[in-house]
XYZ file of C-alpha atoms in Angstrom:
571
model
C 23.308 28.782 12.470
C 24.965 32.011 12.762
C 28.084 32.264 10.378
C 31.376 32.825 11.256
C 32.057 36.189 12.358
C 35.061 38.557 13.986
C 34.635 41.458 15.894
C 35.141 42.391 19.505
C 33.096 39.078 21.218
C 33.720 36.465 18.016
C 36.479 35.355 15.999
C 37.374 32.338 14.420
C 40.010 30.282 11.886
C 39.849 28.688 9.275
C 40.979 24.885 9.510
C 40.920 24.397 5.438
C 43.951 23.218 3.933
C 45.929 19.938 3.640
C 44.508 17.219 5.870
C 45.680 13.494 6.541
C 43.322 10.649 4.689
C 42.913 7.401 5.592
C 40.605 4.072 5.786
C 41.321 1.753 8.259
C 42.216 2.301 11.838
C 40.957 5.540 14.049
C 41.067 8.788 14.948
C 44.878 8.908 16.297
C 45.835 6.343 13.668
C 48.331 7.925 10.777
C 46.947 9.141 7.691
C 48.182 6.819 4.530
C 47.215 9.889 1.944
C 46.502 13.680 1.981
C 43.755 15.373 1.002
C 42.772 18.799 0.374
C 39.881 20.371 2.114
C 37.294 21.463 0.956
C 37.274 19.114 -1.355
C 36.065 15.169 -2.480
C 38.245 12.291 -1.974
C 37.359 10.725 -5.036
C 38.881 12.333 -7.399
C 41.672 13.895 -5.634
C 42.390 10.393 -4.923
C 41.692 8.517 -8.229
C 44.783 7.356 -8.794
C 45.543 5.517 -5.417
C 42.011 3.507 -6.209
C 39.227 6.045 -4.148
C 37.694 7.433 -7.442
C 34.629 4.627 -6.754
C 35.183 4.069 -2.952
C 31.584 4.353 -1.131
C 32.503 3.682 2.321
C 33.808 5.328 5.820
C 37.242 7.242 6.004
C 39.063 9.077 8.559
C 40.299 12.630 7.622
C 42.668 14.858 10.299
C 44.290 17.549 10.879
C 45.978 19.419 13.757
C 46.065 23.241 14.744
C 47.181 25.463 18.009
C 44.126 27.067 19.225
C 44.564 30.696 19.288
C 45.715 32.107 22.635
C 42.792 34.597 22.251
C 40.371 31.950 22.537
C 41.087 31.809 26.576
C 37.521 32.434 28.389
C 35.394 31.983 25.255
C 33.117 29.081 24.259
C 35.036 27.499 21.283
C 33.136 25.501 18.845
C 34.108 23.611 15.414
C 31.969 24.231 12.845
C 31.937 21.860 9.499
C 30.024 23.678 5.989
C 29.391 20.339 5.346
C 30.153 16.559 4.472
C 29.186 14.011 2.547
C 27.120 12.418 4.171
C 27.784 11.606 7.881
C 29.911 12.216 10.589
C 31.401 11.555 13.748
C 34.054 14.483 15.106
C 36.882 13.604 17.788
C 39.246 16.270 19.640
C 42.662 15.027 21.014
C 41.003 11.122 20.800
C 37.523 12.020 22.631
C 34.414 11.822 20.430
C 32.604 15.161 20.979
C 29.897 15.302 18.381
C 28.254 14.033 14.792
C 26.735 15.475 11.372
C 23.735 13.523 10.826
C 22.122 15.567 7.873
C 24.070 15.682 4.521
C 25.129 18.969 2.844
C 23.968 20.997 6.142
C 26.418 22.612 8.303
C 26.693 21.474 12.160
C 28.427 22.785 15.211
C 30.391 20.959 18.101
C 31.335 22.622 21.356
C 35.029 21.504 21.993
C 35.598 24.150 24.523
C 36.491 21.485 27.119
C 38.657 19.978 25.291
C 40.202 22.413 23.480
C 42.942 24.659 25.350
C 44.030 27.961 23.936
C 47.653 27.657 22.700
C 48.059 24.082 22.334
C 47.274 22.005 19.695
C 43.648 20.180 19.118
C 44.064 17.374 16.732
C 40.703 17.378 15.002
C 39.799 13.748 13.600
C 36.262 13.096 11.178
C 35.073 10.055 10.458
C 33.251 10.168 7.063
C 30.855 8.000 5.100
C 29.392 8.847 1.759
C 26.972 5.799 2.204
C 23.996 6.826 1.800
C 21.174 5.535 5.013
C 18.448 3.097 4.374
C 16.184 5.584 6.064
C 17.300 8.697 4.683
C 15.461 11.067 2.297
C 17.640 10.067 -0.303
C 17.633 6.674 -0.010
C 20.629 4.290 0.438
C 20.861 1.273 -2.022
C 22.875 -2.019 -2.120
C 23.031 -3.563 -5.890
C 20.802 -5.852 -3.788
C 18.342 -3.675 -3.773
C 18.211 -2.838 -7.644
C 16.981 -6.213 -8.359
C 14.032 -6.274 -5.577
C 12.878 -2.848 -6.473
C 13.239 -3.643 -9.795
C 15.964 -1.019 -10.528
C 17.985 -3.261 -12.759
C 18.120 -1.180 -15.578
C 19.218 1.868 -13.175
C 21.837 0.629 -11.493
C 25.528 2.414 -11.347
C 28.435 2.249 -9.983
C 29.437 2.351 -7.157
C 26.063 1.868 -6.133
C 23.736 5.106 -5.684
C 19.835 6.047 -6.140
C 20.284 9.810 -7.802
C 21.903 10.450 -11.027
C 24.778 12.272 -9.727
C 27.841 11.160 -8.049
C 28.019 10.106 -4.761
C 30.882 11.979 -3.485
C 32.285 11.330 -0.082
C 34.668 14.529 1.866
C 34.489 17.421 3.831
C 32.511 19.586 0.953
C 33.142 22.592 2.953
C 35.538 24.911 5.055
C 35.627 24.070 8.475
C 36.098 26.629 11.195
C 37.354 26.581 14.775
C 35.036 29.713 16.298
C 35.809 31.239 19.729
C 32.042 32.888 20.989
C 30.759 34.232 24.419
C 29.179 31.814 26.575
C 25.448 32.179 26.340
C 25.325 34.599 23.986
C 23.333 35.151 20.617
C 22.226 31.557 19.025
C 20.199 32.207 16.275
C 18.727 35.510 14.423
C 15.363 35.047 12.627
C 14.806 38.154 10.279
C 10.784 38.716 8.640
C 10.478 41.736 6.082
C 6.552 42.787 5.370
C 5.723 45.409 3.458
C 2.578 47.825 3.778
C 1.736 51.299 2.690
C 5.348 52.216 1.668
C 6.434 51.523 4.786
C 8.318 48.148 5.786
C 8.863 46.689 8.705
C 12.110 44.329 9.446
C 11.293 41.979 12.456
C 14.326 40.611 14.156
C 13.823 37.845 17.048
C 17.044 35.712 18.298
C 17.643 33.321 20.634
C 19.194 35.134 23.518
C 19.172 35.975 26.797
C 19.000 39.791 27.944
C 18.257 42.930 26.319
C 18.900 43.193 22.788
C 19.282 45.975 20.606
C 19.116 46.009 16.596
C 20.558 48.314 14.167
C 19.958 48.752 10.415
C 22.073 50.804 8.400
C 22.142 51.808 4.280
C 25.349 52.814 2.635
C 26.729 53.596 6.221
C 23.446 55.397 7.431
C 21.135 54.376 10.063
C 17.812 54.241 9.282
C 15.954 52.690 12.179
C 17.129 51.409 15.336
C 14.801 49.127 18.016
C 16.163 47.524 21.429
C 14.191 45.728 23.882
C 13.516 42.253 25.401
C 12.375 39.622 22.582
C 11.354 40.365 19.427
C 11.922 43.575 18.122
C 10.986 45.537 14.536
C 13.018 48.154 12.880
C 10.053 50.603 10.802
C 11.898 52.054 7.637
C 10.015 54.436 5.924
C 10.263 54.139 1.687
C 12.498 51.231 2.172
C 14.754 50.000 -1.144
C 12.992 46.450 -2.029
C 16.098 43.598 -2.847
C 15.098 42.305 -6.534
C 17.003 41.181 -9.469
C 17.603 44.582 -11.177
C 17.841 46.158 -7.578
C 19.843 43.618 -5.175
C 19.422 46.561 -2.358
C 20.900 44.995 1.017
C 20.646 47.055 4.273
C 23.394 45.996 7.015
C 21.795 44.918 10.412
C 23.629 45.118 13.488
C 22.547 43.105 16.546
C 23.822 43.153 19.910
C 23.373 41.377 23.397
C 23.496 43.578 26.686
C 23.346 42.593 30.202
C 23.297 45.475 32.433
C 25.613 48.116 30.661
C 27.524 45.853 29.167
C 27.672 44.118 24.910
C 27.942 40.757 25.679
C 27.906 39.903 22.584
C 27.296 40.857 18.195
C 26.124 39.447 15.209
C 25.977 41.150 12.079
C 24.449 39.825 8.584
C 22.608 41.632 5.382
C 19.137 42.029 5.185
C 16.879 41.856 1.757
C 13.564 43.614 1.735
C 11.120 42.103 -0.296
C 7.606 40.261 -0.598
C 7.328 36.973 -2.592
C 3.733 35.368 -2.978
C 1.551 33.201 -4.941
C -1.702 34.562 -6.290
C -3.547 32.661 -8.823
C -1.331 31.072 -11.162
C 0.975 33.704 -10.867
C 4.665 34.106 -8.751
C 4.576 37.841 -7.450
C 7.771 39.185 -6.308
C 7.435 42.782 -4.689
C 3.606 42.161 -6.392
C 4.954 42.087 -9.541
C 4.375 39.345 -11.392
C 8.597 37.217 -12.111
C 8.786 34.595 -14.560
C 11.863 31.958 -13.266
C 14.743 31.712 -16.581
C 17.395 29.633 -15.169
C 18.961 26.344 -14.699
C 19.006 23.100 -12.270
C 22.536 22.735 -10.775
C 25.094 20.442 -9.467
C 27.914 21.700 -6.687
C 30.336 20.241 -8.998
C 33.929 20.483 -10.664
C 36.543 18.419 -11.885
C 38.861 17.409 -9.276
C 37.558 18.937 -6.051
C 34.143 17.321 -6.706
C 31.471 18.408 -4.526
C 33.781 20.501 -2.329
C 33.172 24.435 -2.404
C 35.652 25.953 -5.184
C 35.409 29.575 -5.161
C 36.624 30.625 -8.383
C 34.376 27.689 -9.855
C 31.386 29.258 -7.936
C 32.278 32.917 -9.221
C 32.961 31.637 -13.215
C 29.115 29.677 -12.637
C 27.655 33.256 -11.711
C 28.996 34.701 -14.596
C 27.898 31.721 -17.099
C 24.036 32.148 -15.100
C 24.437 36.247 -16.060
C 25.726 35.500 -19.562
C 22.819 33.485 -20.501
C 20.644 36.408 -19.084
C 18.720 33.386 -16.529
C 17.346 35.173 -13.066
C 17.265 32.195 -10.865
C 18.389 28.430 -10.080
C 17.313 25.487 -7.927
C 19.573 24.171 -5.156
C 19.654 20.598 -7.187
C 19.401 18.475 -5.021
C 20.763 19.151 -1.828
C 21.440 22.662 -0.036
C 24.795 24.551 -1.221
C 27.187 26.247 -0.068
C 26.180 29.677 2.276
C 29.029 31.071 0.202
C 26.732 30.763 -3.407
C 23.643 32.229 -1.144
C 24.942 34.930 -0.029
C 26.290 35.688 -3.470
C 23.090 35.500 -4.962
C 21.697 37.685 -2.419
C 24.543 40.630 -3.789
C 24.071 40.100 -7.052
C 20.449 39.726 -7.285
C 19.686 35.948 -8.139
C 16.531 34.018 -7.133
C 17.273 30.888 -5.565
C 14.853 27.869 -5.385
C 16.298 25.928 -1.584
C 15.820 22.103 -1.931
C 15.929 19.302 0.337
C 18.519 16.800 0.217
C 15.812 14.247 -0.336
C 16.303 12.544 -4.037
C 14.550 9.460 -5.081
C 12.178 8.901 -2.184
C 10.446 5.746 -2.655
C 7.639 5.088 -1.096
C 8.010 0.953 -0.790
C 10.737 1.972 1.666
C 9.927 4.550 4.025
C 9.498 4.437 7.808
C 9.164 6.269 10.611
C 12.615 7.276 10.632
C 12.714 8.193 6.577
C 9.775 11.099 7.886
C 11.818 12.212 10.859
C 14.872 12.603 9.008
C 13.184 14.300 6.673
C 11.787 16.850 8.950
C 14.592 16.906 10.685
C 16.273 18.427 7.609
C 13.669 20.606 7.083
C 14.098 22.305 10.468
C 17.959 22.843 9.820
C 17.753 24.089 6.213
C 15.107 26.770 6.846
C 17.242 27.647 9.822
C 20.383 28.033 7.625
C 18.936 29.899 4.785
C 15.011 32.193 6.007
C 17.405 34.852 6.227
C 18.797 35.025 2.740
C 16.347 37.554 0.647
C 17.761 35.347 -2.391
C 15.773 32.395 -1.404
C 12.473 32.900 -2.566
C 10.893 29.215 -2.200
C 11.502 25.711 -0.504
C 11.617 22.486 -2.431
C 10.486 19.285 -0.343
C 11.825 16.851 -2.767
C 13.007 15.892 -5.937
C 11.697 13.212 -7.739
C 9.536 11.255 -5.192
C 9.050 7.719 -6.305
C 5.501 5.995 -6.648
C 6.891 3.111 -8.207
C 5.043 -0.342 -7.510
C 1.552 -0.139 -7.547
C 0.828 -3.094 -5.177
C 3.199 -1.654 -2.856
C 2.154 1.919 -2.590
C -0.296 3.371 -0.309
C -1.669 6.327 -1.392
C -3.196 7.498 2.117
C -0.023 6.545 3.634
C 1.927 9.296 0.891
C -0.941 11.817 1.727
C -0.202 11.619 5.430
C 3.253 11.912 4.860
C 3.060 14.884 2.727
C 0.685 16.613 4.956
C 3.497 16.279 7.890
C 6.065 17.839 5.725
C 4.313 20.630 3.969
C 2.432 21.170 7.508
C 5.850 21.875 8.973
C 7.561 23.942 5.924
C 4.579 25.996 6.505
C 4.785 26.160 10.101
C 8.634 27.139 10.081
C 8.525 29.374 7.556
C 5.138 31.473 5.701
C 6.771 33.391 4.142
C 8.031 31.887 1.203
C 5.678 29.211 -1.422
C 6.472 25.835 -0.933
C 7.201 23.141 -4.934
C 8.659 20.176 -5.252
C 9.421 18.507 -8.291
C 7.635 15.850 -10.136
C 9.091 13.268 -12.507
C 7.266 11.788 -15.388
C 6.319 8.619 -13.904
C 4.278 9.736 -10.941
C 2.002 11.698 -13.848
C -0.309 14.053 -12.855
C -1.734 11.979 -10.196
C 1.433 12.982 -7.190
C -0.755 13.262 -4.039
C 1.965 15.836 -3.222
C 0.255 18.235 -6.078
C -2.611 18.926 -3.659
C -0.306 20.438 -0.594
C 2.176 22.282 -2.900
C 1.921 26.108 -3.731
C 3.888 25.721 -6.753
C 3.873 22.371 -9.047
C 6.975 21.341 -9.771
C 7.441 19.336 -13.214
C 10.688 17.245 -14.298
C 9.886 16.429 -18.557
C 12.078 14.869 -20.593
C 9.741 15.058 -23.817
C 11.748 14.403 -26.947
C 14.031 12.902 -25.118
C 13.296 10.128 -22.436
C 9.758 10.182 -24.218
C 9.389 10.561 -27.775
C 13.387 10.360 -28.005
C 14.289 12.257 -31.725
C 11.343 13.831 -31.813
C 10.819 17.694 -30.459
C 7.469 17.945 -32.494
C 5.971 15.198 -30.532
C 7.663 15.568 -27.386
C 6.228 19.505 -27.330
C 2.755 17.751 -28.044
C 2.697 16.277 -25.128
C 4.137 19.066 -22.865
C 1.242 20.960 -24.322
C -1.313 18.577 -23.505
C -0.052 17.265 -20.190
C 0.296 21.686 -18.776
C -3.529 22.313 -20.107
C -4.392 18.941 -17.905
C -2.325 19.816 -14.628
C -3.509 23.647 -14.843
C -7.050 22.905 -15.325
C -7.414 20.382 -12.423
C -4.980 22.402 -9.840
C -5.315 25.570 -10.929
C -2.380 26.467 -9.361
C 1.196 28.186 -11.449
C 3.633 25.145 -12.636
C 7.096 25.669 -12.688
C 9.423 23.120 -14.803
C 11.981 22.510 -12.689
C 13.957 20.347 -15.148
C 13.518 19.861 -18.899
C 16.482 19.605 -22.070
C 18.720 17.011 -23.578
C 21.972 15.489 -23.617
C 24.833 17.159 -26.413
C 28.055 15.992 -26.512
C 30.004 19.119 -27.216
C 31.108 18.726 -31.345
C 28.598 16.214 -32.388
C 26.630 18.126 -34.880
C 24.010 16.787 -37.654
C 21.818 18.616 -39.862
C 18.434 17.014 -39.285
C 17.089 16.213 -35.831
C 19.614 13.204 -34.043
C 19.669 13.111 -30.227
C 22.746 13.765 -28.836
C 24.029 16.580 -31.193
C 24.581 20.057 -30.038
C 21.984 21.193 -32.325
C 19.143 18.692 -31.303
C 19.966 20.132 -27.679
C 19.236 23.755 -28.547
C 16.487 23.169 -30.780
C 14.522 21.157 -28.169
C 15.015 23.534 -25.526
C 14.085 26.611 -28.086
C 10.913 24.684 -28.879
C 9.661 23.811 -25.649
C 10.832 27.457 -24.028
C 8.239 28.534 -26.350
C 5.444 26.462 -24.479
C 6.422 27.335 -21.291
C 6.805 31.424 -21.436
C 3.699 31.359 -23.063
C 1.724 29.463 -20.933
C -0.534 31.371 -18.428
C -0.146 29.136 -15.349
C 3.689 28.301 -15.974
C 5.597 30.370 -14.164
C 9.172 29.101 -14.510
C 11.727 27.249 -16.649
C 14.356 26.049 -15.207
C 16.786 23.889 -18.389
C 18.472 20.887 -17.148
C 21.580 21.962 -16.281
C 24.019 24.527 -16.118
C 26.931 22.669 -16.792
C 27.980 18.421 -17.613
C 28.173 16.792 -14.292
C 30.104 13.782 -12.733
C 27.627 11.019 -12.025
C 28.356 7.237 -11.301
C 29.098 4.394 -14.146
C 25.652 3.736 -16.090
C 25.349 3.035 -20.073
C 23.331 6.154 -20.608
C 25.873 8.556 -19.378
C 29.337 9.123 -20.828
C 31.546 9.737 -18.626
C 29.654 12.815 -17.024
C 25.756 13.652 -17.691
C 25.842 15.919 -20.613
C 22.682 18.070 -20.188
C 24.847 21.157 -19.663
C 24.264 23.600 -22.388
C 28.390 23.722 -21.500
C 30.399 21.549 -20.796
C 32.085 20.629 -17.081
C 35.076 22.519 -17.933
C 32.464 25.820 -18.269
C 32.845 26.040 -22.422
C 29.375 27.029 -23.907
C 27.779 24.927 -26.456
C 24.995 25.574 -29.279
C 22.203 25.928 -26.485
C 24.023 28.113 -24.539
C 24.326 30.582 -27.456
C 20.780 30.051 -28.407
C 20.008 31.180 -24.640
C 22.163 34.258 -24.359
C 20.361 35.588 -27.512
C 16.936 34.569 -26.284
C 16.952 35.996 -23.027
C 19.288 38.891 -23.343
């Protein structure tokens, strides 16, 4: 999971650009459109009839490998792609990208021959698996789970859209044979003193070296492990996004064999109580749920989109976001980590209903797990793991509850296992109550509520009634800090009214005014997170307009009433 990287033992280039697009056929068959990458097909391609297409698709593209590649392992690595994928080289199939939204390596290196072209072929489908974490459906399956009145199109479980593409750059790396795999980075702080622990997969002597504004302040080298001691270190936080540069390096005999360098944050984040401590202190969570989403390129990874959705978070005066629902791109993590942003890292696992999973549903889950802690420990940014988003209890005579518990126990069990470091939510939707058997393993409760909207539609007295009620209930049995990880209405940008209608801009930013006030003053909430940054694309349903408009702006980034409200609030 190391990131691409050029300096004396690594380089790599970037494949992004123009590839060919087609359905039928395979991976030496001719392209019929083009598509750019990063990027979704579906809207790219609306007008030649892909805007809806759920299915498999071929995308290629061909490149000389650099001459300076000769003697080195050479790998492709895709950012991503919605949702699976087999790879082929010059015809032969050399790998797959099982795990949505998670980035995955294949070795090509015998295949692959400096200074000739590799035709690089994927074969993508944005179906999502009957065994995955976020479920796939059929409209089949919305009658005999009794979805009816959920069901979009083209057919999906989440309320977002289902794009299919390669979401992220993809890179052709050259890298010494058996050199550095993986860097694992801990940061624990004690008596003004902190101490950096470094361990990577690697064979030989290694040798670590952490530098601040071009000074070195502690340096370690040794076989396994090793820990850099810094003496009154800079702790990363929002106001203070302090990140030291660590060098690491591979030797065998009296030779570098090979070099990774990345940032490090150090900081402490905890739970104690009902409270979130970050660096001890005690951080409340102002921000926003998310979507990796734009018009045109979709779900693929638009730069100046990402850096104009930084500035909107900063404008409002929020601190953090949640990673709804799926991991993004290492690009938005690592600018968080500059700029000082908390980050709440969730699992691509939407919708899990328990009437359908298996075996496999838990091992891909964990399998998920595994590679998204691996991706992202390192980022000081990321100061908690979500499991899930709205796991589904639905069906009474269907659902087991020991059979949940067990399941929840193997996932938690493992977060914890992989990474102690950080508290461990999820998020809760209204129908599962207070009653989610996940409550009991989390450090954090997580809480989706759509009063005054969903429930008591029209009606922001009565909806923040019941958000008071149903907080005083959860914290008194748990006694453990809630975060609401989604909460807020739908405004469709110029629909105003001067008494309380759903739908207006007004109604928008008086609900989320009124039930802001419940939540920062609550002594075991410890987070709001509004419902969402900015409109989003979902599929065809009669509740959403064209896009889901919870944004407090709109999808082309223009602020509306809440927005406003927010910037005053929390600046």
């Amino acid at each position: 999971m190391i990131r691409p990287q050029r300096n004396a033992h690594r380089d790599y280039m970037d494949l992004s650009g123009i590839w060919g697009f087609r359905v039928a056929g395979g991976p030496d068959s001719a392209p019929t459109h083009e598509l750019a990458v990063p990027g979704s097909w579906n809207e790219q391609l609306a007008e030649a009839g892909f805007m809806g297409f759920v299915g498999a698709a071929w995308l290629t593209t061909e490149a000389i490998v650099p001459p300076s590649f000769a003697g080195r392992r050479i790998v492709l690595r895709f950012g991503s792609v919605g949702y699976s994928a087999e790879v082929f080289a010059n015809g032969e199939r050399v790998g797959e990208g099982p795990l949505p939204h998670l980035p995955f390596d294949v070795d090509v290196t015998e295949v692959a021959t400096p200074g000739e072209a590799l035709r690089v072929a994927v074969r993508i489908s944005n179906e999502e698996s009957p065994d995955g974490i976020t479920p796939g459906i059929s409209r089949a399956d919305y009658a005999r789970l009794n979805l009816g009145t959920k069901e979009y199109f083209p057919a999906t479980r989440p309320d977002f859209y289902p794009y299919g593409g390669l979401h992220r750059p993809v890179y052709l790396m050259a890298m010494p044979d058996r050199g550095i795999e993986t860097v694992r980075i801990r940061t624990d702080i004690a008596d003004g003193r902190a101490r950096v622990g470094v361990d990577a997969d690697a064979k030989g002597t290694l040798s670590a070296t952490l530098t601040l504004r071009g000074e070195v302040v502690a340096k370690a080298s040794g076989e396994g492990a090793l820990t850099l001691d810094v003496a009154s270190p800079e702790l990363w936080s929002p106001g203070t996004p302090t990140l030291y540069d660590l060098t690491v390096r591979l030797h065998r005999d009296t030779s570098v064999m090979d070099e990774v360098r990345q940032t490090v944050g150090i900081r402490t984040i905890r739970v104690e109580g009902t409270q979130l401590l970050l660096n001890e202190q005690p951080v409340f969570l102002r921000g926003f749920g998310r979507h990796e989403d734009a018009a045109i390129s979709g779900r693929g990874l638009n730069l100046p989109m990402m850096v104009k959705d930084f500035g909107l978070i900063a404008w409002c005066g929020a601190n953090s976001f949640r990673t709804s629902h799926y991991p993004y791109a290492e690009e938005q993590l690592e600018w968080a980590d500059r700029h000082g942003v908390l980050v709440v890292s969730e699992l691509a696992c939407v919708n899990l209903d328990f009437r359908q999973v298996t075996d496999a549903t838990l091992s891909n889950h964990l399998a998920a797990l595994e590679a998204q802690v691996a991706r992202d420990r390192n980022h000081p940014s990321v100061i908690m793991w979500s499991l899930a988003n709205e796991p589904g209890y639905l069906g009474e005579e269907e659902y087991d509850e020991a059979h949940a518990g067990s399941y929840w126990d193997a996932v938690f069990g493992r977060a914890r296992a992989l990474d102690d470091t950080r508290p461990l939510t999820f998020a809760n939707v209204q129908y599962a109550g207070s009653q989610d058997p996940a409550f009991e393993r989390a450090d954090v409760i997580g809480l989706n509520r759509y009063r005054g909207w969903y429930d008591a539609p029209g009606q922001i007295g009565r909806g923040a009634d019941h958000l008071r009620s149903e907080l005083d209930e959860i914290a008194a049995r748990y006694g453990k800090p809630i975060a609401i990880w989604e909460f807020g209405a739908d405004a469709m940008a110029g629909q105003h009214a001067s008494y309380d209608q759903m739908f207006t801009e007004e109604y928008q930013a008086d609900l989320i005014e009124a039930q802001l006030d419940i939540f920062e003053n609550h002594p075991a909430c410890i987070g709001a997170h509004i419902w969402n940054l900015t409109d989003f694309m979902t599929a065809q349903h009669h509740r959403r307009v064209v896009v889901n408009r919870k944004g407090v702006f709109t999808r082309d980034r223009q602020p509306k009433m809440a927005a406003h409200m927010l910037r005053k609030r929390w600046s």
